[in-house]
PDB file of C-alpha atoms in Angstrom:
ATOM      1  CA  MET A   1      10.024 -20.271  16.034  1.00  0.00           C
ATOM      2  CA  ALA A   2      10.656 -17.737  18.799  1.00  0.00           C
ATOM      3  CA  ASP A   3      11.926 -15.217  16.241  1.00  0.00           C
ATOM      4  CA  THR A   4       8.789 -15.677  14.148  1.00  0.00           C
ATOM      5  CA  CYS A   5       6.536 -15.190  17.184  1.00  0.00           C
ATOM      6  CA  GLY A   6       8.410 -12.027  18.056  1.00  0.00           C
ATOM      7  CA  GLN A   7       8.016 -10.741  14.513  1.00  0.00           C
ATOM      8  CA  VAL A   8       4.279 -11.499  14.609  1.00  0.00           C
ATOM      9  CA  ILE A   9       3.804  -9.634  17.905  1.00  0.00           C
ATOM     10  CA  LEU A  10       5.862  -6.644  16.780  1.00  0.00           C
ATOM     11  CA  GLY A  11       4.178  -6.586  13.374  1.00  0.00           C
ATOM     12  CA  SER A  12       0.713  -6.770  14.928  1.00  0.00           C
ATOM     13  CA  GLY A  13       1.494  -3.841  17.202  1.00  0.00           C
ATOM     14  CA  LEU A  14       2.756  -1.725  14.310  1.00  0.00           C
ATOM     15  CA  THR A  15      -0.303  -2.713  12.253  1.00  0.00           C
ATOM     16  CA  VAL A  16      -2.685  -1.507  14.956  1.00  0.00           C
ATOM     17  CA  LEU A  17      -0.832   1.792  15.312  1.00  0.00           C
ATOM     18  CA  SER A  18      -0.625   2.436  11.571  1.00  0.00           C
ATOM     19  CA  HIS A  19      -4.122   1.257  10.662  1.00  0.00           C
ATOM     20  CA  PRO A  20      -5.860   4.686  10.809  1.00  0.00           C
ATOM     21  CA  LEU A  21      -3.202   6.042   8.461  1.00  0.00           C
ATOM     22  CA  MET A  22      -3.783   3.245   5.955  1.00  0.00           C
ATOM     23  CA  TYR A  23      -7.560   3.633   6.291  1.00  0.00           C
ATOM     24  CA  ILE A  24      -7.467   7.322   5.402  1.00  0.00           C
ATOM     25  CA  LYS A  25      -4.952   6.734   2.608  1.00  0.00           C
ATOM     26  CA  VAL A  26      -7.226   4.117   0.996  1.00  0.00           C
ATOM     27  CA  LEU A  27     -10.232   6.470   1.088  1.00  0.00           C
ATOM     28  CA  VAL A  28      -8.159   9.203  -0.549  1.00  0.00           C
ATOM     29  CA  GLN A  29      -6.858   6.747  -3.144  1.00  0.00           C
ATOM     30  CA  VAL A  30     -10.427   5.871  -4.114  1.00  0.00           C
ATOM     31  CA  GLY A  31     -11.161   9.594  -4.491  1.00  0.00           C
ATOM     32  CA  HIS A  32     -13.391  10.217  -1.478  1.00  0.00           C
ATOM     33  CA  GLU A  33     -13.103  13.857  -0.375  1.00  0.00           C
ATOM     34  CA  PRO A  34     -15.749  14.452   2.324  1.00  0.00           C
ATOM     35  CA  LEU A  35     -14.413  17.895   3.256  1.00  0.00           C
ATOM     36  CA  PRO A  36     -14.199  20.882   0.892  1.00  0.00           C
ATOM     37  CA  PRO A  37     -10.885  22.642   0.179  1.00  0.00           C
ATOM     38  CA  THR A  38      -9.820  25.353   2.605  1.00  0.00           C
ATOM     39  CA  LEU A  39      -7.602  28.393   2.194  1.00  0.00           C
ATOM     40  CA  GLY A  40      -4.210  27.787   3.779  1.00  0.00           C
ATOM     41  CA  LYS A  41      -0.511  28.416   3.300  1.00  0.00           C
ATOM     42  CA  ASN A  42       2.052  26.257   1.555  1.00  0.00           C
ATOM     43  CA  LEU A  43       5.657  25.677   2.629  1.00  0.00           C
ATOM     44  CA  PHE A  44       6.657  29.042   1.162  1.00  0.00           C
ATOM     45  CA  GLY A  45       3.973  30.965   3.023  1.00  0.00           C
ATOM     46  CA  ARG A  46       1.850  31.585  -0.051  1.00  0.00           C
ATOM     47  CA  GLN A  47      -1.937  31.337   0.314  1.00  0.00           C
ATOM     48  CA  VAL A  48      -3.356  28.376  -1.617  1.00  0.00           C
ATOM     49  CA  TYR A  49      -6.418  26.189  -1.497  1.00  0.00           C
ATOM     50  CA  GLN A  50      -5.578  22.922   0.181  1.00  0.00           C
ATOM     51  CA  LEU A  51      -7.372  19.644   0.774  1.00  0.00           C
ATOM     52  CA  PRO A  52      -7.869  18.441   4.361  1.00  0.00           C
ATOM     53  CA  GLY A  53      -4.883  16.502   5.633  1.00  0.00           C
ATOM     54  CA  LEU A  54      -4.560  13.407   7.787  1.00  0.00           C
ATOM     55  CA  PHE A  55      -5.779  14.895  11.061  1.00  0.00           C
ATOM     56  CA  ALA A  56      -8.762  16.736   9.578  1.00  0.00           C
ATOM     57  CA  TYR A  57      -9.795  13.559   7.760  1.00  0.00           C
ATOM     58  CA  ALA A  58      -9.420  11.528  10.959  1.00  0.00           C
ATOM     59  CA  LYS A  59     -11.589  13.987  12.883  1.00  0.00           C
ATOM     60  CA  HIS A  60     -14.268  13.656  10.212  1.00  0.00           C
ATOM     61  CA  ILE A  61     -14.290   9.856  10.531  1.00  0.00           C
ATOM     62  CA  ILE A  62     -14.398  10.062  14.343  1.00  0.00           C
ATOM     63  CA  LYS A  63     -17.320  12.488  14.134  1.00  0.00           C
ATOM     64  CA  ILE A  64     -19.300   9.933  12.121  1.00  0.00           C
ATOM     65  CA  ASP A  65     -18.184   6.535  13.480  1.00  0.00           C
ATOM     66  CA  GLY A  66     -16.329   7.394  16.677  1.00  0.00           C
ATOM     67  CA  LYS A  67     -12.709   6.496  17.412  1.00  0.00           C
ATOM     68  CA  VAL A  68     -13.452   2.823  16.759  1.00  0.00           C
ATOM     69  CA  GLY A  69     -14.349   3.825  13.208  1.00  0.00           C
ATOM     70  CA  LEU A  70     -10.673   4.452  12.469  1.00  0.00           C
ATOM     71  CA  PHE A  71     -10.029   0.714  12.780  1.00  0.00           C
ATOM     72  CA  LYS A  72     -12.396  -0.697  10.160  1.00  0.00           C
ATOM     73  CA  GLY A  73     -10.785  -3.658   8.425  1.00  0.00           C
ATOM     74  CA  LEU A  74      -8.253  -4.215  11.195  1.00  0.00           C
ATOM     75  CA  GLY A  75      -9.257  -7.867  11.762  1.00  0.00           C
ATOM     76  CA  PRO A  76      -8.474  -9.186   8.267  1.00  0.00           C
ATOM     77  CA  ARG A  77      -5.359  -7.018   8.115  1.00  0.00           C
ATOM     78  CA  LEU A  78      -4.040  -8.575  11.323  1.00  0.00           C
ATOM     79  CA  CYS A  79      -4.771 -12.021   9.878  1.00  0.00           C
ATOM     80  CA  ALA A  80      -2.874 -11.110   6.724  1.00  0.00           C
ATOM     81  CA  GLY A  81       0.075  -9.819   8.731  1.00  0.00           C
ATOM     82  CA  THR A  82       0.275 -12.894  10.957  1.00  0.00           C
ATOM     83  CA  ILE A  83      -0.062 -15.428   8.143  1.00  0.00           C
ATOM     84  CA  GLY A  84       2.266 -13.432   5.897  1.00  0.00           C
ATOM     85  CA  THR A  85       4.997 -13.300   8.546  1.00  0.00           C
ATOM     86  CA  VAL A  86       4.838 -17.070   9.122  1.00  0.00           C
ATOM     87  CA  VAL A  87       4.821 -17.912   5.397  1.00  0.00           C
ATOM     88  CA  HIS A  88       7.642 -15.458   4.675  1.00  0.00           C
ATOM     89  CA  SER A  89       9.773 -16.902   7.469  1.00  0.00           C
ATOM     90  CA  LYS A  90       9.196 -20.529   6.426  1.00  0.00           C
ATOM     91  CA  ILE A  91       9.828 -19.919   2.719  1.00  0.00           C
ATOM     92  CA  LEU A  92      12.947 -17.858   3.400  1.00  0.00           C
ATOM     93  CA  GLN A  93      14.275 -20.610   5.654  1.00  0.00           C
ATOM     94  CA  LYS A  94      13.680 -23.204   2.918  1.00  0.00           C
ATOM     95  CA  CYS A  95      15.412 -20.975   0.373  1.00  0.00           C
ATOM     96  CA  HIS A  96      18.500 -20.720   2.575  1.00  0.00           C
ATOM     97  CA  GLU A  97      18.523 -24.472   3.215  1.00  0.00           C
ATOM     98  CA  HIS A  98      18.332 -25.290  -0.500  1.00  0.00           C
ATOM     99  CA  GLY A  99      20.464 -22.393  -1.639  1.00  0.00           C
ATOM    100  CA  THR A 100      23.499 -22.584  -3.836  1.00  0.00           C
ATOM    101  CA  LEU A 101      26.421 -24.633  -2.541  1.00  0.00           C
ATOM    102  CA  GLU A 102      29.077 -22.433  -4.138  1.00  0.00           C
ATOM    103  CA  LYS A 103      30.800 -19.951  -1.896  1.00  0.00           C
ATOM    104  CA  ILE A 104      29.684 -16.394  -2.560  1.00  0.00           C
ATOM    105  CA  GLU A 105      31.668 -13.432  -1.308  1.00  0.00           C
ATOM    106  CA  ASP A 106      29.688 -11.234   1.074  1.00  0.00           C
ATOM    107  CA  GLY A 107      28.999  -7.795  -0.332  1.00  0.00           C
ATOM    108  CA  SER A 108      29.484  -8.826  -3.968  1.00  0.00           C
ATOM    109  CA  VAL A 109      26.847  -8.214  -6.638  1.00  0.00           C
ATOM    110  CA  HIS A 110      26.363 -11.980  -6.914  1.00  0.00           C
ATOM    111  CA  HIS A 111      25.645 -12.151  -3.185  1.00  0.00           C
ATOM    112  CA  VAL A 112      23.137  -9.275  -3.344  1.00  0.00           C
ATOM    113  CA  VAL A 113      21.343 -10.836  -6.321  1.00  0.00           C
ATOM    114  CA  ASN A 114      21.224 -14.221  -4.588  1.00  0.00           C
ATOM    115  CA  GLU A 115      19.826 -12.818  -1.328  1.00  0.00           C
ATOM    116  CA  THR A 116      17.371 -10.543  -3.122  1.00  0.00           C
ATOM    117  CA  THR A 117      16.068 -13.473  -5.174  1.00  0.00           C
ATOM    118  CA  LYS A 118      15.416 -15.486  -2.010  1.00  0.00           C
ATOM    119  CA  GLU A 119      13.671 -12.525  -0.397  1.00  0.00           C
ATOM    120  CA  MET A 120      11.619 -11.976  -3.546  1.00  0.00           C
ATOM    121  CA  ILE A 121      10.398 -15.587  -3.523  1.00  0.00           C
ATOM    122  CA  ALA A 122       9.499 -15.421   0.171  1.00  0.00           C
ATOM    123  CA  ARG A 123       7.680 -12.087  -0.137  1.00  0.00           C
ATOM    124  CA  SER A 124       5.804 -13.135  -3.261  1.00  0.00           C
ATOM    125  CA  CYS A 125       4.570 -16.340  -1.627  1.00  0.00           C
ATOM    126  CA  ALA A 126       3.437 -14.412   1.455  1.00  0.00           C
ATOM    127  CA  THR A 127       1.677 -11.811  -0.708  1.00  0.00           C
ATOM    128  CA  ILE A 128      -0.193 -14.434  -2.747  1.00  0.00           C
ATOM    129  CA  VAL A 129      -1.340 -16.344   0.349  1.00  0.00           C
ATOM    130  CA  THR A 130      -2.524 -13.232   2.203  1.00  0.00           C
ATOM    131  CA  HIS A 131      -4.005 -11.278  -0.718  1.00  0.00           C
ATOM    132  CA  PRO A 132      -7.587 -12.472  -0.039  1.00  0.00           C
ATOM    133  CA  PHE A 133      -7.384 -10.884   3.430  1.00  0.00           C
ATOM    134  CA  HIS A 134      -5.959  -7.734   1.847  1.00  0.00           C
ATOM    135  CA  VAL A 135      -8.965  -7.548  -0.497  1.00  0.00           C
ATOM    136  CA  ILE A 136     -11.375  -7.954   2.422  1.00  0.00           C
ATOM    137  CA  THR A 137      -9.513  -5.254   4.383  1.00  0.00           C
ATOM    138  CA  LEU A 138      -9.816  -2.742   1.549  1.00  0.00           C
ATOM    139  CA  ARG A 139     -13.496  -3.451   0.970  1.00  0.00           C
ATOM    140  CA  CYS A 140     -14.283  -3.083   4.671  1.00  0.00           C
ATOM    141  CA  MET A 141     -12.618   0.333   4.554  1.00  0.00           C
ATOM    142  CA  VAL A 142     -14.270   1.558   1.347  1.00  0.00           C
ATOM    143  CA  GLN A 143     -17.718   0.811   2.809  1.00  0.00           C
ATOM    144  CA  PHE A 144     -17.357   4.102   4.677  1.00  0.00           C
ATOM    145  CA  ILE A 145     -18.152   5.993   1.462  1.00  0.00           C
ATOM    146  CA  GLY A 146     -21.594   4.499   0.843  1.00  0.00           C
ATOM    147  CA  ARG A 147     -22.272   3.548   4.483  1.00  0.00           C
ATOM    148  CA  GLU A 148     -22.689  -0.109   3.437  1.00  0.00           C
ATOM    149  CA  THR A 149     -22.377  -3.185   5.634  1.00  0.00           C
ATOM    150  CA  LYS A 150     -21.850  -5.759   2.894  1.00  0.00           C
ATOM    151  CA  TYR A 151     -18.460  -6.861   4.254  1.00  0.00           C
ATOM    152  CA  SER A 152     -19.033  -7.115   7.992  1.00  0.00           C
ATOM    153  CA  GLY A 153     -16.662  -9.890   9.012  1.00  0.00           C
ATOM    154  CA  ILE A 154     -13.964 -12.189   7.693  1.00  0.00           C
ATOM    155  CA  LEU A 155     -16.114 -15.299   7.238  1.00  0.00           C
ATOM    156  CA  ASP A 156     -19.102 -13.377   5.868  1.00  0.00           C
ATOM    157  CA  SER A 157     -16.810 -11.529   3.470  1.00  0.00           C
ATOM    158  CA  ILE A 158     -15.255 -14.775   2.242  1.00  0.00           C
ATOM    159  CA  VAL A 159     -18.714 -16.206   1.533  1.00  0.00           C
ATOM    160  CA  THR A 160     -19.835 -12.992  -0.208  1.00  0.00           C
ATOM    161  CA  ILE A 161     -16.794 -12.762  -2.464  1.00  0.00           C
ATOM    162  CA  TYR A 162     -16.911 -16.459  -3.393  1.00  0.00           C
ATOM    163  CA  ARG A 163     -20.642 -16.332  -4.126  1.00  0.00           C
ATOM    164  CA  GLU A 164     -20.455 -13.196  -6.292  1.00  0.00           C
ATOM    165  CA  GLU A 165     -17.031 -13.429  -7.921  1.00  0.00           C
ATOM    166  CA  GLY A 166     -15.708 -16.954  -7.424  1.00  0.00           C
ATOM    167  CA  LEU A 167     -12.113 -17.759  -6.493  1.00  0.00           C
ATOM    168  CA  LEU A 168     -10.697 -15.048  -8.766  1.00  0.00           C
ATOM    169  CA  GLY A 169     -12.476 -12.441  -6.654  1.00  0.00           C
ATOM    170  CA  PHE A 170     -10.005 -13.089  -3.836  1.00  0.00           C
ATOM    171  CA  PHE A 171      -7.075 -12.158  -6.087  1.00  0.00           C
ATOM    172  CA  THR A 172      -8.254  -8.966  -7.770  1.00  0.00           C
ATOM    173  CA  GLY A 173      -5.400  -6.470  -7.868  1.00  0.00           C
ATOM    174  CA  LEU A 174      -2.775  -9.141  -7.153  1.00  0.00           C
ATOM    175  CA  ILE A 175      -0.658  -8.694 -10.302  1.00  0.00           C
ATOM    176  CA  PRO A 176       0.142  -4.955  -9.879  1.00  0.00           C
ATOM    177  CA  ARG A 177       0.747  -5.544  -6.170  1.00  0.00           C
ATOM    178  CA  LEU A 178       3.259  -8.310  -6.893  1.00  0.00           C
ATOM    179  CA  LEU A 179       4.969  -6.266  -9.600  1.00  0.00           C
ATOM    180  CA  GLY A 180       5.272  -3.278  -7.297  1.00  0.00           C
ATOM    181  CA  ASP A 181       6.695  -5.359  -4.442  1.00  0.00           C
ATOM    182  CA  VAL A 182       9.254  -7.069  -6.668  1.00  0.00           C
ATOM    183  CA  LEU A 183      10.377  -3.840  -8.365  1.00  0.00           C
ATOM    184  CA  ALA A 184      10.651  -2.010  -5.037  1.00  0.00           C
ATOM    185  CA  LEU A 185      12.745  -4.824  -3.545  1.00  0.00           C
ATOM    186  CA  TRP A 186      15.200  -4.954  -6.442  1.00  0.00           C
ATOM    187  CA  ILE A 187      15.505  -1.164  -6.759  1.00  0.00           C
ATOM    188  CA  CYS A 188      16.092  -0.794  -3.026  1.00  0.00           C
ATOM    189  CA  ASN A 189      18.682  -3.570  -2.679  1.00  0.00           C
ATOM    190  CA  MET A 190      20.649  -2.819  -5.841  1.00  0.00           C
ATOM    191  CA  LEU A 191      20.773   0.930  -5.204  1.00  0.00           C
ATOM    192  CA  ALA A 192      21.826   0.361  -1.592  1.00  0.00           C
ATOM    193  CA  HIS A 193      24.552  -2.032  -2.768  1.00  0.00           C
ATOM    194  CA  PHE A 194      26.038   0.440  -5.238  1.00  0.00           C
ATOM    195  CA  ILE A 195      25.873   3.298  -2.732  1.00  0.00           C
ATOM    196  CA  ASN A 196      27.498   1.212   0.000  1.00  0.00           C
ATOM    197  CA  THR A 197      30.173  -0.079  -2.403  1.00  0.00           C
ATOM    198  CA  TYR A 198      31.125   3.046  -4.321  1.00  0.00           C
ATOM    199  CA  ALA A 199      29.966   6.002  -2.218  1.00  0.00           C
ATOM    200  CA  ILE A 200      30.774   4.913   1.339  1.00  0.00           C
ATOM    201  CA  ASP A 201      34.368   4.273   2.364  1.00  0.00           C
ATOM    202  CA  ASP A 202      34.747   1.411   4.852  1.00  0.00           C
ATOM    203  CA  SER A 203      37.558   3.325   6.552  1.00  0.00           C
ATOM    204  CA  MET A 204      35.175   6.118   7.502  1.00  0.00           C
ATOM    205  CA  SER A 205      33.732   6.349  10.992  1.00  0.00           C
ATOM    206  CA  HIS A 206      30.108   5.328  11.543  1.00  0.00           C
ATOM    207  CA  THR A 207      30.185   3.233   8.368  1.00  0.00           C
ATOM    208  CA  GLY A 208      27.535   0.848   9.714  1.00  0.00           C
ATOM    209  CA  GLU A 209      25.113   3.664  10.500  1.00  0.00           C
ATOM    210  CA  MET A 210      25.671   5.227   7.071  1.00  0.00           C
ATOM    211  CA  LYS A 211      24.934   1.914   5.314  1.00  0.00           C
ATOM    212  CA  ASN A 212      21.756   1.472   7.344  1.00  0.00           C
ATOM    213  CA  CYS A 213      20.765   5.004   6.429  1.00  0.00           C
ATOM    214  CA  SER A 214      21.390   4.348   2.738  1.00  0.00           C
ATOM    215  CA  GLN A 215      19.153   1.265   2.936  1.00  0.00           C
ATOM    216  CA  ALA A 216      16.362   3.355   4.453  1.00  0.00           C
ATOM    217  CA  VAL A 217      16.762   6.125   1.863  1.00  0.00           C
ATOM    218  CA  THR A 218      16.773   3.724  -1.083  1.00  0.00           C
ATOM    219  CA  GLY A 219      13.745   1.946   0.400  1.00  0.00           C
ATOM    220  CA  PHE A 220      11.852   5.234   0.544  1.00  0.00           C
ATOM    221  CA  PHE A 221      12.925   6.096  -2.989  1.00  0.00           C
ATOM    222  CA  ALA A 222      11.843   2.680  -4.279  1.00  0.00           C
ATOM    223  CA  SER A 223       8.444   2.984  -2.596  1.00  0.00           C
ATOM    224  CA  MET A 224       7.919   6.377  -4.247  1.00  0.00           C
ATOM    225  CA  LEU A 225       8.764   4.990  -7.684  1.00  0.00           C
ATOM    226  CA  THR A 226       6.479   1.979  -7.323  1.00  0.00           C
ATOM    227  CA  TYR A 227       3.576   3.781  -5.647  1.00  0.00           C
ATOM    228  CA  PRO A 228       1.419   3.693  -8.831  1.00  0.00           C
ATOM    229  CA  PHE A 229       1.384  -0.123  -8.581  1.00  0.00           C
ATOM    230  CA  VAL A 230       0.049   0.131  -5.006  1.00  0.00           C
ATOM    231  CA  LEU A 231      -2.628   2.609  -6.078  1.00  0.00           C
ATOM    232  CA  VAL A 232      -3.782   0.518  -9.051  1.00  0.00           C
ATOM    233  CA  SER A 233      -3.782  -2.672  -6.972  1.00  0.00           C
ATOM    234  CA  ASN A 234      -5.969  -1.136  -4.275  1.00  0.00           C
ATOM    235  CA  LEU A 235      -8.389   0.359  -6.788  1.00  0.00           C
ATOM    236  CA  MET A 236      -8.755  -2.955  -8.617  1.00  0.00           C
ATOM    237  CA  ALA A 237      -9.395  -4.778  -5.323  1.00  0.00           C
ATOM    238  CA  VAL A 238     -12.548  -2.698  -4.768  1.00  0.00           C
ATOM    239  CA  ASN A 239     -13.491  -2.060  -8.392  1.00  0.00           C
ATOM    240  CA  ASN A 240     -17.001  -3.148  -9.385  1.00  0.00           C
ATOM    241  CA  CYS A 241     -17.501  -5.108  -6.148  1.00  0.00           C
ATOM    242  CA  GLY A 242     -20.938  -3.680  -5.401  1.00  0.00           C
ATOM    243  CA  LEU A 243     -19.735  -0.850  -3.147  1.00  0.00           C
ATOM    244  CA  ALA A 244     -20.228   2.841  -3.907  1.00  0.00           C
ATOM    245  CA  GLY A 245     -16.466   3.400  -3.664  1.00  0.00           C
ATOM    246  CA  GLY A 246     -15.827   0.906  -6.438  1.00  0.00           C
ATOM    247  CA  LEU A 247     -18.438   2.175  -8.873  1.00  0.00           C
ATOM    248  CA  PRO A 248     -19.065   5.421 -10.782  1.00  0.00           C
ATOM    249  CA  PRO A 249     -18.770   8.278 -10.007  1.00  0.00           C
ATOM    250  CA  TYR A 250     -15.860   7.345  -7.739  1.00  0.00           C
ATOM    251  CA  ALA A 251     -14.347   4.897 -10.190  1.00  0.00           C
ATOM    252  CA  SER A 252     -14.917   3.654 -13.677  1.00  0.00           C
ATOM    253  CA  VAL A 253     -15.419  -0.065 -14.165  1.00  0.00           C
ATOM    254  CA  TYR A 254     -12.037  -1.318 -15.374  1.00  0.00           C
ATOM    255  CA  PRO A 255     -11.796  -4.590 -17.343  1.00  0.00           C
ATOM    256  CA  THR A 256      -8.137  -5.051 -16.319  1.00  0.00           C
ATOM    257  CA  TRP A 257      -5.560  -3.311 -14.155  1.00  0.00           C
ATOM    258  CA  LEU A 258      -3.877  -1.978 -17.310  1.00  0.00           C
ATOM    259  CA  HIS A 259      -7.062  -0.067 -18.174  1.00  0.00           C
ATOM    260  CA  CYS A 260      -7.062   1.352 -14.647  1.00  0.00           C
ATOM    261  CA  TRP A 261      -3.416   2.397 -14.995  1.00  0.00           C
ATOM    262  CA  SER A 262      -4.075   4.049 -18.354  1.00  0.00           C
ATOM    263  CA  HIS A 263      -7.115   5.948 -17.041  1.00  0.00           C
ATOM    264  CA  LEU A 264      -5.318   7.246 -13.940  1.00  0.00           C
ATOM    265  CA  SER A 265      -2.310   8.235 -16.018  1.00  0.00           C
ATOM    266  CA  SER A 266      -4.434  10.176 -18.524  1.00  0.00           C
ATOM    267  CA  GLU A 267      -6.058  12.110 -15.664  1.00  0.00           C
ATOM    268  CA  GLY A 268      -2.779  12.761 -13.841  1.00  0.00           C
ATOM    269  CA  ASN A 269      -3.890  10.780 -10.774  1.00  0.00           C
ATOM    270  CA  MET A 270      -1.004   8.303 -10.488  1.00  0.00           C
ATOM    271  CA  SER A 271       0.111   9.800  -7.168  1.00  0.00           C
ATOM    272  CA  ARG A 272      -3.337  10.229  -5.597  1.00  0.00           C
ATOM    273  CA  GLY A 273      -3.152   9.438  -1.886  1.00  0.00           C
ATOM    274  CA  ASN A 274       0.645   9.341  -1.855  1.00  0.00           C
ATOM    275  CA  SER A 275       0.793  12.249   0.586  1.00  0.00           C
ATOM    276  CA  LEU A 276      -1.657  13.035   3.380  1.00  0.00           C
ATOM    277  CA  PHE A 277      -0.037  16.344   4.312  1.00  0.00           C
ATOM    278  CA  PHE A 278       0.032  19.630   2.343  1.00  0.00           C
ATOM    279  CA  ARG A 279      -2.468  18.231  -0.147  1.00  0.00           C
ATOM    280  CA  LYS A 280      -2.947  20.786  -2.900  1.00  0.00           C
ATOM    281  CA  LEU A 281      -6.105  21.315  -4.914  1.00  0.00           C
ATOM    282  CA  PRO A 282      -5.982  19.270  -8.169  1.00  0.00           C
ATOM    283  CA  ALA A 283      -5.423  21.509 -11.162  1.00  0.00           C
ATOM    284  CA  GLY A 284      -8.416  21.842 -13.460  1.00  0.00           C
ATOM    285  CA  LYS A 285     -10.737  19.885 -11.125  1.00  0.00           C
ATOM    286  CA  THR A 286     -14.093  20.970  -9.675  1.00  0.00           C
ATOM    287  CA  TYR A 287     -15.246  19.891  -6.220  1.00  0.00           C
ATOM    288  CA  ALA A 288     -18.688  18.256  -6.153  1.00  0.00           C
ATOM    289  CA  ILE A 289     -20.184  18.869  -2.708  1.00  0.00           C
ATOM    290  CA  HIS A 290     -22.962  16.272  -2.946  1.00  0.00           C
ATOM    291  CA  GLN A 291     -20.731  13.562  -4.415  1.00  0.00           C
ATOM    292  CA  LYS A 292     -17.792  14.468  -2.143  1.00  0.00           C
ATOM    293  CA  ARG A 293     -15.241  14.100  -4.890  1.00  0.00           C
ATOM    294  CA  PHE A 294     -13.473  15.974  -7.686  1.00  0.00           C
ATOM    295  CA  TYR A 295     -14.383  15.649 -11.322  1.00  0.00           C
TER     296      TYR A 295
END
């Protein structure tokens, strides 16, 4: 119980600190570009037109809504983090208690598969339980585009979603989010296992640090590979929900997440919002000043 409380407190602190970053990333994912491209230099010193990065975007939000404006949607996100941590901890504990009775050698493929399966079950349960709060968080953020106040609080948002969309409205975008989480987990753990087994010699010095580093590197690599699932999930969570950011011209109305995936892929937008630094001007796109987007 004490460990869970500590995880909740630490997670809440990290959530507060990282919230402005997520807020800006979501707005970029939707396609909102409130500032025109500027002439700058790339990593090689060549002059190119670039899109405003994280800090320029943050200054724009502060100019309109003040510093507090960077924390829209923080309440439901904190709820999701707290509930998710508790559910994850409880489910993982149950999985270990009812795990296999056969002895599995630590470090073996069987052991990695067994532990990853337990983690997958725990994460998936936590994601399903907290997804309604995730949907509310995203919609609170996207309101910045059209200056709406439709989703003003957790309870009001719950009533609004249930009245307009029913129970399924709380789980829009869940399938690609689950798929992305599961794929990222398996890619990360299996790659880290093979690197630690075949590329790192246990007789070497600093073996522990090298294995931790390999876990971090494979985690980053897995998140890059599965980023399209995150993008599609977030877009579906706000799609056709009555907000300007979920309707044309910012987004088409997608019947399913597969249609959204296909449309983004055809336009070359599968990595939109993946980077908030050194953002280059999209090739073949024209900036619409009044709409604050590219088309």
